[in-house]
Amino acid sequence: MRMRYKWLLPLCFGIVDAALMLWDIHNQRVIMSMGMGWDTGAPLWPYQTPDTLLLALNLPAYVFAIPITRILHLYSPIHYFVLFPAYVSWWWLAGVTIESRLWRNSHWRWPWAIIGVLCAVGFTLAGIVVLRHAAAWWWRYSRAVFTSEFIIVLRLCAPGVWSLIFAASATVITKRHWAR
């Protein structure tokens, strides 16, 4: 039996995203009820954790959806009406891409190979720069192995990790296309 990623990925990540959004909405209500009870704002754990996890899991969709929420002047938690469909669509697109044979059937070998190599190199360099910045932050500001600083580093590392994932995907697609 063949796995249907275009349905499985959006379903699984949609459930996880919905749970994180509900957790964030609950935390926003707690933060609002505290008013000025915290001197420096809400603590990272548990109050800012769901937002960080949503960002880390769905960064590519977030990058495309957040300008729409800004144009429409939607802010937390109302902006989830735009973000949730974007997140589910992102995972559907990822599933379709995994299942697709589109990349192997093209007759444009050289242009796709050049584009794939350029994307892989660009995403790799971007990932290295971002991860280097996150490591520098960790060495400068962290005091323990696992504290709230870990959540900050997760937020800093997410774009770098996604860049490396895209670089690996571009490399695999280029290799498959070239091996045809």
PDB file of N, CA and C in Angstrom, residues 8 14-15 46 57 62 65 91 103 133 139 145 147:
ATOM      1  N   LEU A   8      -1.582  12.830   4.121  1.00  0.00           N
ATOM      2  CA  LEU A   8      -1.072  12.509   5.451  1.00  0.00           C
ATOM      3  C   LEU A   8      -0.357  13.695   6.102  1.00  0.00           C
ATOM      4  N   GLY A  14      -1.627  19.553  10.438  1.00  0.00           N
ATOM      5  CA  GLY A  14      -2.804  20.364  10.741  1.00  0.00           C
ATOM      6  C   GLY A  14      -3.290  20.136  12.156  1.00  0.00           C
ATOM      7  N   ILE A  15      -3.282  18.881  12.604  1.00  0.00           N
ATOM      8  CA  ILE A  15      -3.686  18.573  13.980  1.00  0.00           C
ATOM      9  C   ILE A  15      -2.698  19.182  14.968  1.00  0.00           C
ATOM     10  N   PRO A  46       5.648  28.788  29.701  1.00  0.00           N
ATOM     11  CA  PRO A  46       4.997  28.164  28.563  1.00  0.00           C
ATOM     12  C   PRO A  46       4.328  29.158  27.624  1.00  0.00           C
ATOM     13  N   LEU A  57       7.943  24.989  12.810  1.00  0.00           N
ATOM     14  CA  LEU A  57       7.361  23.935  11.968  1.00  0.00           C
ATOM     15  C   LEU A  57       6.913  24.441  10.595  1.00  0.00           C
ATOM     16  N   TYR A  62       4.649  30.613   6.821  1.00  0.00           N
ATOM     17  CA  TYR A  62       4.573  31.832   7.624  1.00  0.00           C
ATOM     18  C   TYR A  62       5.119  33.025   6.848  1.00  0.00           C
ATOM     19  N   ALA A  65       2.439  33.997   4.375  1.00  0.00           N
ATOM     20  CA  ALA A  65       1.127  34.374   4.912  1.00  0.00           C
ATOM     21  C   ALA A  65       1.164  35.615   5.796  1.00  0.00           C
ATOM     22  N   TRP A  91       1.883  22.097   3.829  1.00  0.00           N
ATOM     23  CA  TRP A  91       2.151  20.676   4.008  1.00  0.00           C
ATOM     24  C   TRP A  91       1.517  19.846   2.899  1.00  0.00           C
ATOM     25  N   TRP A 103       9.352  16.318 -11.552  1.00  0.00           N
ATOM     26  CA  TRP A 103      10.742  16.748 -11.687  1.00  0.00           C
ATOM     27  C   TRP A 103      11.537  15.855 -12.631  1.00  0.00           C
ATOM     28  N   HIS A 133      24.786  32.628  13.169  1.00  0.00           N
ATOM     29  CA  HIS A 133      24.246  33.681  14.026  1.00  0.00           C
ATOM     30  C   HIS A 133      23.603  33.088  15.285  1.00  0.00           C
ATOM     31  N   TRP A 139      26.351  31.035  22.358  1.00  0.00           N
ATOM     32  CA  TRP A 139      27.596  31.130  23.116  1.00  0.00           C
ATOM     33  C   TRP A 139      27.664  32.414  23.932  1.00  0.00           C
ATOM     34  N   VAL A 145      22.188  24.244  29.901  1.00  0.00           N
ATOM     35  CA  VAL A 145      22.001  23.332  28.780  1.00  0.00           C
ATOM     36  C   VAL A 145      20.565  23.398  28.255  1.00  0.00           C
ATOM     37  N   THR A 147      17.203  25.595  29.091  1.00  0.00           N
ATOM     38  CA  THR A 147      16.373  26.589  29.767  1.00  0.00           C
ATOM     39  C   THR A 147      15.563  27.311  28.704  1.00  0.00           C
TER      40      THR A 147
END
